[in-house]
PDB file of N, CA and C in Angstrom:
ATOM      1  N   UNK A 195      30.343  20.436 -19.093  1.00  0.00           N
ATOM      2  CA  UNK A 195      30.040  19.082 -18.676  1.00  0.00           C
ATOM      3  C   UNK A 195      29.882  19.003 -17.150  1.00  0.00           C
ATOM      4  N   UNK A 196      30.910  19.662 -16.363  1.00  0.00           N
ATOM      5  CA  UNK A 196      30.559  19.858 -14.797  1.00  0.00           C
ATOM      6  C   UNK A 196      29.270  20.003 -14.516  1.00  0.00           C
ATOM      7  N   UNK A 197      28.712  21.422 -15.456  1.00  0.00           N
ATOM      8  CA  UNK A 197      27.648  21.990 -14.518  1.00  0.00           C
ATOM      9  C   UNK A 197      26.645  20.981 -14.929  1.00  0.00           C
ATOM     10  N   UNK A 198      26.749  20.065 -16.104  1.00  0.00           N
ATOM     11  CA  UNK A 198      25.316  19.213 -16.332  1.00  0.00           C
ATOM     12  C   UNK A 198      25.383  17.767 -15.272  1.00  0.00           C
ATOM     13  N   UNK A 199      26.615  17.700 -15.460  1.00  0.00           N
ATOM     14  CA  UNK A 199      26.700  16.434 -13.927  1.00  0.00           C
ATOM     15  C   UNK A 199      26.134  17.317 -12.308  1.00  0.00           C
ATOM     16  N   UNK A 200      26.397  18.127 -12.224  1.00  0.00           N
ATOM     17  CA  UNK A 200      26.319  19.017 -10.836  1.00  0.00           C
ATOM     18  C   UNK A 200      24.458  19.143 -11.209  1.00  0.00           C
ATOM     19  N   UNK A 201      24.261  19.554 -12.234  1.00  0.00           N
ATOM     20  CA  UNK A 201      22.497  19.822 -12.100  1.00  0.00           C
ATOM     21  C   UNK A 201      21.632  18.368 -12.132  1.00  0.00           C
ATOM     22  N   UNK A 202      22.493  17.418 -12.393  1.00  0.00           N
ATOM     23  CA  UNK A 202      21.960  16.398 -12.498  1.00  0.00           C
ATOM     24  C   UNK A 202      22.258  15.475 -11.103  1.00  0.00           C
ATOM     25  N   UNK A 203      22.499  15.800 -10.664  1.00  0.00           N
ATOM     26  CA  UNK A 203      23.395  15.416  -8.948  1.00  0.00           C
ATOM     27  C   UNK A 203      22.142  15.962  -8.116  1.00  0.00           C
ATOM     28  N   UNK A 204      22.239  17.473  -8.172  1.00  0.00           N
ATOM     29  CA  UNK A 204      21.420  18.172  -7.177  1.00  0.00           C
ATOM     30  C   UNK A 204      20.300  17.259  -7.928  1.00  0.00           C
ATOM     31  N   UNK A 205      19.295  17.559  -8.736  1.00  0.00           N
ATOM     32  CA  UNK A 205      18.066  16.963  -9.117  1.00  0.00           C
ATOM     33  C   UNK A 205      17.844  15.795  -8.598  1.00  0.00           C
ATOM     34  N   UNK A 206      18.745  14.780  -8.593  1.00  0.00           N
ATOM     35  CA  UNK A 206      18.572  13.206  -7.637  1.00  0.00           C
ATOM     36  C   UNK A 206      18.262  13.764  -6.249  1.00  0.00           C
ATOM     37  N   UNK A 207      19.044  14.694  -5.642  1.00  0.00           N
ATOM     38  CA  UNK A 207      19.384  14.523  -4.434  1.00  0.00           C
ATOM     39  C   UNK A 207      17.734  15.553  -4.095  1.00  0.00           C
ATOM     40  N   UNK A 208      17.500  16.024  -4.862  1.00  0.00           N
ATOM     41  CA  UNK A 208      15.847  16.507  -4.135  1.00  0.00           C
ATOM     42  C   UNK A 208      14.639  16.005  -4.483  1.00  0.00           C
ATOM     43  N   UNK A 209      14.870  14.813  -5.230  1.00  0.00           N
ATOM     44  CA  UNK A 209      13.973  13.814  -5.539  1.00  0.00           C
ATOM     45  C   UNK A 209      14.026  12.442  -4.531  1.00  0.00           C
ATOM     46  N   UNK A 210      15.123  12.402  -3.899  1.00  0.00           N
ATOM     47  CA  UNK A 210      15.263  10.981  -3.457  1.00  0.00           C
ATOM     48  C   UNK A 210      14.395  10.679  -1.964  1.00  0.00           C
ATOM     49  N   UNK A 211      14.422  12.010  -1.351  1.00  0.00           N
ATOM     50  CA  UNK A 211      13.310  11.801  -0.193  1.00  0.00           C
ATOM     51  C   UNK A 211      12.132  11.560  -0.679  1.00  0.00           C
ATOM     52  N   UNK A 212      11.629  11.890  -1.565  1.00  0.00           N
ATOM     53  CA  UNK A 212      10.288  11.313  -1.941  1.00  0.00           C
ATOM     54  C   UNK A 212       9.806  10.115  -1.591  1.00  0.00           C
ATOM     55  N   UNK A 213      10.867   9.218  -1.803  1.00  0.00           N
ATOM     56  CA  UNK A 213      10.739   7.773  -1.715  1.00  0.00           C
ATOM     57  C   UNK A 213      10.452   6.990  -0.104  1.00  0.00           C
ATOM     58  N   UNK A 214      10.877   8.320   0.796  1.00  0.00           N
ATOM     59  CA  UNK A 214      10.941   7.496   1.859  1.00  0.00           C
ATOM     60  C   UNK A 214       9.018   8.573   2.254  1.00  0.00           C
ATOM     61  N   UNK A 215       8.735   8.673   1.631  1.00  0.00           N
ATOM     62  CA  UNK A 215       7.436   9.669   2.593  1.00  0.00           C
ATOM     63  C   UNK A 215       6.243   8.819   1.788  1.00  0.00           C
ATOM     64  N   UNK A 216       6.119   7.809   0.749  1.00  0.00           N
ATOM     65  CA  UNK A 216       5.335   6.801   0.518  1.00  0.00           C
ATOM     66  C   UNK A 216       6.025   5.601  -0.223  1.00  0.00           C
ATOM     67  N   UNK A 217       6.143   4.760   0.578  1.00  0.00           N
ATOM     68  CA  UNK A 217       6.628   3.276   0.532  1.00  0.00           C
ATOM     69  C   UNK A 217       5.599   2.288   0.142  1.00  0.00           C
ATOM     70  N   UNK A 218       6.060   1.694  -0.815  1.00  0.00           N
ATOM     71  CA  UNK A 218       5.216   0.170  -0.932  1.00  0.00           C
ATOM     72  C   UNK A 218       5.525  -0.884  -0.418  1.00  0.00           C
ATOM     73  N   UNK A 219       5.419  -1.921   0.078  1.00  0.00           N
ATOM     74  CA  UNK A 219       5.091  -3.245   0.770  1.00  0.00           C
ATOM     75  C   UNK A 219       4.084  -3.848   0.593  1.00  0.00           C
ATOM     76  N   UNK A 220       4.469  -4.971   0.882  1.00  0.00           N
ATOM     77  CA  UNK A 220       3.144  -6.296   1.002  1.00  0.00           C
ATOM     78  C   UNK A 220       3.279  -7.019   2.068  1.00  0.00           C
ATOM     79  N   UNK A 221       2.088  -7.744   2.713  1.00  0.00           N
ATOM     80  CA  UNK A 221       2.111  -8.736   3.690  1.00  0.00           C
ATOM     81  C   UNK A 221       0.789  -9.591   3.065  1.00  0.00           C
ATOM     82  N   UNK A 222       1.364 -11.306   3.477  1.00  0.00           N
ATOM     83  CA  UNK A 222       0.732 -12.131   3.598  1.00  0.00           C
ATOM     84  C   UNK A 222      -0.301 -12.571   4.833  1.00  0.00           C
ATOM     85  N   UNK A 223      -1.120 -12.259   4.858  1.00  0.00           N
ATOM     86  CA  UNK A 223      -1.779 -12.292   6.180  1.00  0.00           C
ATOM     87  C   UNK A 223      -3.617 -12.968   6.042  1.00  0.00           C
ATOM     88  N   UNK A 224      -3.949 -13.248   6.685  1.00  0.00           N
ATOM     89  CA  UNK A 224      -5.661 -13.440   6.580  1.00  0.00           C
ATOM     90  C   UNK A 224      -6.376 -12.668   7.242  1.00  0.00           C
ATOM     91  N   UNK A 225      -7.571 -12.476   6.686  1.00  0.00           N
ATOM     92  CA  UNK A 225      -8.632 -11.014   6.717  1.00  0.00           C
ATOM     93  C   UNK A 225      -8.989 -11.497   8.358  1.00  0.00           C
ATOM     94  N   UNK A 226      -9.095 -10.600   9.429  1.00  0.00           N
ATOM     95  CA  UNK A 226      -9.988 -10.542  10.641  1.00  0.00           C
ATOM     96  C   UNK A 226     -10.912 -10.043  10.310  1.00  0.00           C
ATOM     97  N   UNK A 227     -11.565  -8.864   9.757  1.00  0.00           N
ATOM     98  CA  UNK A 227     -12.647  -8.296   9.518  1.00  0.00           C
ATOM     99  C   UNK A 227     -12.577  -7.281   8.089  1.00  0.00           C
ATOM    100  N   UNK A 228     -13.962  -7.131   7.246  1.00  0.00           N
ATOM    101  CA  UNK A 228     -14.311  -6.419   6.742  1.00  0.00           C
ATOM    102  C   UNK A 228     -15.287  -5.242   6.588  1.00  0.00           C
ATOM    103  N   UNK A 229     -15.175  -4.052   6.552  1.00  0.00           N
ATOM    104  CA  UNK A 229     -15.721  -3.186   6.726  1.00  0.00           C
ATOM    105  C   UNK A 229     -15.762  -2.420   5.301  1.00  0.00           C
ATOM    106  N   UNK A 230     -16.924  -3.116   4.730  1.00  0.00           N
ATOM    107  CA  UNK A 230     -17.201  -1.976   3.102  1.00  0.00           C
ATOM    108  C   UNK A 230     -17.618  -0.722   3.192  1.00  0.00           C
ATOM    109  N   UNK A 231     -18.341  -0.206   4.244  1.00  0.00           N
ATOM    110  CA  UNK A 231     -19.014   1.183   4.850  1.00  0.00           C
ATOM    111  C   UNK A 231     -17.833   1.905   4.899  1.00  0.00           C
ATOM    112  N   UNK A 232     -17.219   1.312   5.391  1.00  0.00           N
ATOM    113  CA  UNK A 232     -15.932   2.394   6.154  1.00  0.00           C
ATOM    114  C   UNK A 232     -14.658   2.630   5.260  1.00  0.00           C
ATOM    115  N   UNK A 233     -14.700   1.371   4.010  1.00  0.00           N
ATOM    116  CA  UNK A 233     -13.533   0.707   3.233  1.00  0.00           C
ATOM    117  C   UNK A 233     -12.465   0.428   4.081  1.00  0.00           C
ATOM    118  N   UNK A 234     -12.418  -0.022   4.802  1.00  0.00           N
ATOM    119  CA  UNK A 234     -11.633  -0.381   5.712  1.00  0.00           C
ATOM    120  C   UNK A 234     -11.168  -2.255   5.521  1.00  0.00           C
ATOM    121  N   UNK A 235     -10.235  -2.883   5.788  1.00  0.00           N
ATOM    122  CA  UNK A 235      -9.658  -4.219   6.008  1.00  0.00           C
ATOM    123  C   UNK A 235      -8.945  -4.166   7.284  1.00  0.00           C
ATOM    124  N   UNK A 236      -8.916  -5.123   7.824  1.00  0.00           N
ATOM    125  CA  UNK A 236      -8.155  -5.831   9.471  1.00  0.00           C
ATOM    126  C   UNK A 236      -7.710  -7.190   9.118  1.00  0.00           C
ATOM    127  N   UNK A 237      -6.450  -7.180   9.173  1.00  0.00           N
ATOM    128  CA  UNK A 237      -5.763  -8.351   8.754  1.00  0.00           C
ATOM    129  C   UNK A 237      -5.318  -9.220  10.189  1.00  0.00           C
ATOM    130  N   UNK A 238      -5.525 -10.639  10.334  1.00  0.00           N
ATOM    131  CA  UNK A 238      -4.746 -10.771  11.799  1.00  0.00           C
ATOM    132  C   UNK A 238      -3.713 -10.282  12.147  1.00  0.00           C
ATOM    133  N   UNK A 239      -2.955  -9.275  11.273  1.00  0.00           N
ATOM    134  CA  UNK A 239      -1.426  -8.487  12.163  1.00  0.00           C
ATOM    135  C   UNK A 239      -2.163  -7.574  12.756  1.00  0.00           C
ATOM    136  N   UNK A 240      -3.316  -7.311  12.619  1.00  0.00           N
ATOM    137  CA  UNK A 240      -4.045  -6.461  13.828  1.00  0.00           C
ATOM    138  C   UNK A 240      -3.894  -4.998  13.120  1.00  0.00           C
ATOM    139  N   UNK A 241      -3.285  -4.913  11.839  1.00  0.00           N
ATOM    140  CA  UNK A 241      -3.534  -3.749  11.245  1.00  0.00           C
ATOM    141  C   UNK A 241      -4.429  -3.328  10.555  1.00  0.00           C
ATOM    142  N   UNK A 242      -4.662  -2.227   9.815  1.00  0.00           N
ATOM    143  CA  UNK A 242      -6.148  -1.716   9.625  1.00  0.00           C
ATOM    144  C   UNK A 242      -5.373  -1.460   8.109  1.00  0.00           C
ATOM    145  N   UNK A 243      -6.046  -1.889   6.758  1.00  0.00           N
ATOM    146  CA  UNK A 243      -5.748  -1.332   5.485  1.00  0.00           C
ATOM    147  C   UNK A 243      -6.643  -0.237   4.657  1.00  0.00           C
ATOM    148  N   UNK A 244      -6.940   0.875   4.198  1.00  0.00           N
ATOM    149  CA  UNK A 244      -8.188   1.390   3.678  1.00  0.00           C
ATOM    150  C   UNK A 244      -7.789   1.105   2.286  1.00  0.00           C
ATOM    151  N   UNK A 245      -9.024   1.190   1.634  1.00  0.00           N
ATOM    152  CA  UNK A 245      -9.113   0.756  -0.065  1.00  0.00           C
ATOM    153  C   UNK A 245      -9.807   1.622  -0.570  1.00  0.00           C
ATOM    154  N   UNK A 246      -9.598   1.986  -2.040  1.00  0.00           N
ATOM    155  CA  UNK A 246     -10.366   2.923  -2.468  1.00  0.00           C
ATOM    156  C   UNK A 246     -12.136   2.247  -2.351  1.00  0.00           C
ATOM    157  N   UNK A 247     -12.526   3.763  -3.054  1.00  0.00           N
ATOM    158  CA  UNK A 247     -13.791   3.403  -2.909  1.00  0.00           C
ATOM    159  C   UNK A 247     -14.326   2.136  -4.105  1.00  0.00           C
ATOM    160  N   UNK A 248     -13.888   3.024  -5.425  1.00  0.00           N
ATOM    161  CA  UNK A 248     -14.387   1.642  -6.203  1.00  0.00           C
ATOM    162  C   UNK A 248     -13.488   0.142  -5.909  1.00  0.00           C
ATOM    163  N   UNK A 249     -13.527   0.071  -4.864  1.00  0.00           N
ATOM    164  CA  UNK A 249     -13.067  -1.336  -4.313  1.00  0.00           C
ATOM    165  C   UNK A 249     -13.746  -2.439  -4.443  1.00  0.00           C
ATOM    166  N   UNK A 250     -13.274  -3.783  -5.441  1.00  0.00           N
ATOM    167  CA  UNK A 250     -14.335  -4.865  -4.928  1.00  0.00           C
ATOM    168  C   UNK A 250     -14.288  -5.684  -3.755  1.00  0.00           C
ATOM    169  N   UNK A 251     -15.488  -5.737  -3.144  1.00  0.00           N
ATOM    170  CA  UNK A 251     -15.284  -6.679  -1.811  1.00  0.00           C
ATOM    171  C   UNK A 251     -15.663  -8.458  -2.167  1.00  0.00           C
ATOM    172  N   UNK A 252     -16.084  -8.686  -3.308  1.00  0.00           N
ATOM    173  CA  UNK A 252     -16.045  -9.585  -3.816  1.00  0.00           C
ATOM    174  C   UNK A 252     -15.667 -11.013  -3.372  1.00  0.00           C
ATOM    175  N   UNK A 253     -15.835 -11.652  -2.498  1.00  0.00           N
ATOM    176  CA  UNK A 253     -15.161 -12.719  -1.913  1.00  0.00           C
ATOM    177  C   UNK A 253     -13.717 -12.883  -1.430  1.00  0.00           C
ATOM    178  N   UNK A 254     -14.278 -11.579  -0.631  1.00  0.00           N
ATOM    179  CA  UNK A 254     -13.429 -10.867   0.723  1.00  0.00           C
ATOM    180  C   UNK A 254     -14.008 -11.305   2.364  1.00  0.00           C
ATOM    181  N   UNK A 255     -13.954 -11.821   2.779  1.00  0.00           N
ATOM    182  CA  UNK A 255     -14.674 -12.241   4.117  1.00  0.00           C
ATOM    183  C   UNK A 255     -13.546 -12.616   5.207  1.00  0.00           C
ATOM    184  N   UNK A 256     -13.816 -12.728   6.604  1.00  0.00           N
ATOM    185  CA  UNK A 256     -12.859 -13.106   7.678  1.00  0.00           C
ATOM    186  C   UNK A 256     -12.769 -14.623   7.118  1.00  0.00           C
ATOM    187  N   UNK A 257     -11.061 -14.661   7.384  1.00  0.00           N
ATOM    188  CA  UNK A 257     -10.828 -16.266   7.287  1.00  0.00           C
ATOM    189  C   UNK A 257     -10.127 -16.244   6.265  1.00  0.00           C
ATOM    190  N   UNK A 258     -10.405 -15.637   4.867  1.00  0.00           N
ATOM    191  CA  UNK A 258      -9.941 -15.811   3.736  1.00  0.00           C
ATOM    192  C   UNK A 258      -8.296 -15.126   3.716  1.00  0.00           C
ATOM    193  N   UNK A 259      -6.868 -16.137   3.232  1.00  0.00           N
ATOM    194  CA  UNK A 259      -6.063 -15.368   3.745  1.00  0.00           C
ATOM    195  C   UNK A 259      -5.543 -15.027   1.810  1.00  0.00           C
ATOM    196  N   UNK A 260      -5.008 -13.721   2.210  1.00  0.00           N
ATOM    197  CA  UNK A 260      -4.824 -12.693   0.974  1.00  0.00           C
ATOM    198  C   UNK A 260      -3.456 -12.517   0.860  1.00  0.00           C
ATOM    199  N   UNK A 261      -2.794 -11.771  -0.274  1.00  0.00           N
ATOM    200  CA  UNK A 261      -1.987 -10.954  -0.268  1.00  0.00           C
ATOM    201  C   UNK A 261      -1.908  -9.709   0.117  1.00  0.00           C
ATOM    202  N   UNK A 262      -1.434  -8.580  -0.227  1.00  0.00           N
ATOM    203  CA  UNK A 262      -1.869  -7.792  -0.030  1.00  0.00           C
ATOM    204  C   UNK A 262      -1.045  -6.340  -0.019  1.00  0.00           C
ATOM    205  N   UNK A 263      -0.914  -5.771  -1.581  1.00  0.00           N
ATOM    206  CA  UNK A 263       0.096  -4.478  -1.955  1.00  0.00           C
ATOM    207  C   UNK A 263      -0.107  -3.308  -1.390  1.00  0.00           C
ATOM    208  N   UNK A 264       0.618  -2.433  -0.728  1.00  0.00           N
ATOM    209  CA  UNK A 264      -0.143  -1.377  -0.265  1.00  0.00           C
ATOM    210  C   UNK A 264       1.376  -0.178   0.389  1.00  0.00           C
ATOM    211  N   UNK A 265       0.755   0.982  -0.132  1.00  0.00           N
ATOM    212  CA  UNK A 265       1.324   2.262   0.240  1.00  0.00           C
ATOM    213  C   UNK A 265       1.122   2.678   1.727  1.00  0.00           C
ATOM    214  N   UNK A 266       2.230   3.507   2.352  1.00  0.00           N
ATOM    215  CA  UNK A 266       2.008   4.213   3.753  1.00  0.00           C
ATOM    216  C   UNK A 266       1.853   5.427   3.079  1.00  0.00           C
ATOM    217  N   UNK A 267       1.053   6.174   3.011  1.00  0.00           N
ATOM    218  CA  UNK A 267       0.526   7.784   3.023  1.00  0.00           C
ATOM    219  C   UNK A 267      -0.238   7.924   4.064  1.00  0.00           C
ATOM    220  N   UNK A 268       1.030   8.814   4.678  1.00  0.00           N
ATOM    221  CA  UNK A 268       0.767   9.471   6.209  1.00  0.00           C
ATOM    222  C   UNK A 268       0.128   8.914   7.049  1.00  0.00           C
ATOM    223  N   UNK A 269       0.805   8.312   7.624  1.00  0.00           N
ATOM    224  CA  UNK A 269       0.788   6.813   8.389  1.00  0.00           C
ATOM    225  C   UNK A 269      -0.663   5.871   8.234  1.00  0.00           C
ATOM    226  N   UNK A 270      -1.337   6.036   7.357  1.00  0.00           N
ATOM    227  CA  UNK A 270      -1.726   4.821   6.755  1.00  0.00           C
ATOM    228  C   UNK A 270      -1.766   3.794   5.889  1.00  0.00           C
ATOM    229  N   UNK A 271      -2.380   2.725   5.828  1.00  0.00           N
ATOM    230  CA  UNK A 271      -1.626   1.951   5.005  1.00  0.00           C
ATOM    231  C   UNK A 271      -2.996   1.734   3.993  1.00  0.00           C
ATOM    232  N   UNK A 272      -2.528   2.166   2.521  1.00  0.00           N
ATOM    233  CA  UNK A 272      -3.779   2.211   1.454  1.00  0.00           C
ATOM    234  C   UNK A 272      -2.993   0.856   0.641  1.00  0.00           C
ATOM    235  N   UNK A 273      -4.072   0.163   0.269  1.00  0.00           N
ATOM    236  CA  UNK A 273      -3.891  -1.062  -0.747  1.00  0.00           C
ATOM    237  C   UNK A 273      -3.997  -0.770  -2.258  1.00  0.00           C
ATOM    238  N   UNK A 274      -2.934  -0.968  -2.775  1.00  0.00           N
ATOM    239  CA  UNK A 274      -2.720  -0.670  -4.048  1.00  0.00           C
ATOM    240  C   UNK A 274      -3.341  -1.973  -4.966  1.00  0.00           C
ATOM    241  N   UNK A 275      -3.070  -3.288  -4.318  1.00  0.00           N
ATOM    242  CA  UNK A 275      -3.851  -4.351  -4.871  1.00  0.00           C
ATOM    243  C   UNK A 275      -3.919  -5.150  -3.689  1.00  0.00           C
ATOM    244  N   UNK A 276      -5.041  -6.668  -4.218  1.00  0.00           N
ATOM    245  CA  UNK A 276      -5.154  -7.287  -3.010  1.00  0.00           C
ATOM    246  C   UNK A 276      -5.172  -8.618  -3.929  1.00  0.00           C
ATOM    247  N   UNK A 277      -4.515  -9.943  -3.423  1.00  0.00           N
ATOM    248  CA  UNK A 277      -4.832 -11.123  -4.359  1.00  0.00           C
ATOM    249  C   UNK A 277      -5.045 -11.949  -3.167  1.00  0.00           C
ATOM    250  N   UNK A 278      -6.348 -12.965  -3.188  1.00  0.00           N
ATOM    251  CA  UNK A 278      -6.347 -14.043  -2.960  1.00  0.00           C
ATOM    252  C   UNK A 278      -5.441 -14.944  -2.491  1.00  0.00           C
ATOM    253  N   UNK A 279      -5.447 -16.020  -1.825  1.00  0.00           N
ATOM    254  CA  UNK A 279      -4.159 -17.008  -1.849  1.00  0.00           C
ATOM    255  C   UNK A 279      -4.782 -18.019  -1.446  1.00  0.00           C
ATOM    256  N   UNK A 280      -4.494 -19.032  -2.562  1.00  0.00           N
ATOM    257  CA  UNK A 280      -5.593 -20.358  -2.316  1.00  0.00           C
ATOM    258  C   UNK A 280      -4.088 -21.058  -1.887  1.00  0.00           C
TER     259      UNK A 280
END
């Protein structure tokens, strides 16, 4: 019983950094600019979001303010989803 608590101990403990090397978050913010060429978003926090490619830009424009889900992989910030906010 030790050694299955002890293998099950170590196994957390070399899984748990994972968590800190891609993080999810969201911010509420409104679009400064769109860039579909580049897939790129600029939110007024003055940060830059990239989106995949099959991304819709769909009534995405400056002004419009969004939600906005998104991962840090290696220090950028990729959008996992994006919602509207009427």
């Amino acid at each position: 019983m030790r050694i299955l608590i002890a293998a099950l101990l170590a196994t957390a403990s070399i899984f748990s950094p994972l968590n800190t090397w891609a993080q999810s978050a969201d911010v509420e913010a409104t679009i400064k600019s769109v860039d579909a060429k580049a897939l790129v978003l600029t939110l007024d926090d003055g940060k830059t979001y990239k989106v995949p490619e099959e991304f819709n830009f769909e009534g995405l424009k400056a002004g419009v303010k969004v939600l906005v889900f998104f991962t840090v992989v290696d220090g950028n910030r990729v959008v996992d989803d994006l919602e509207i906010v009427q």
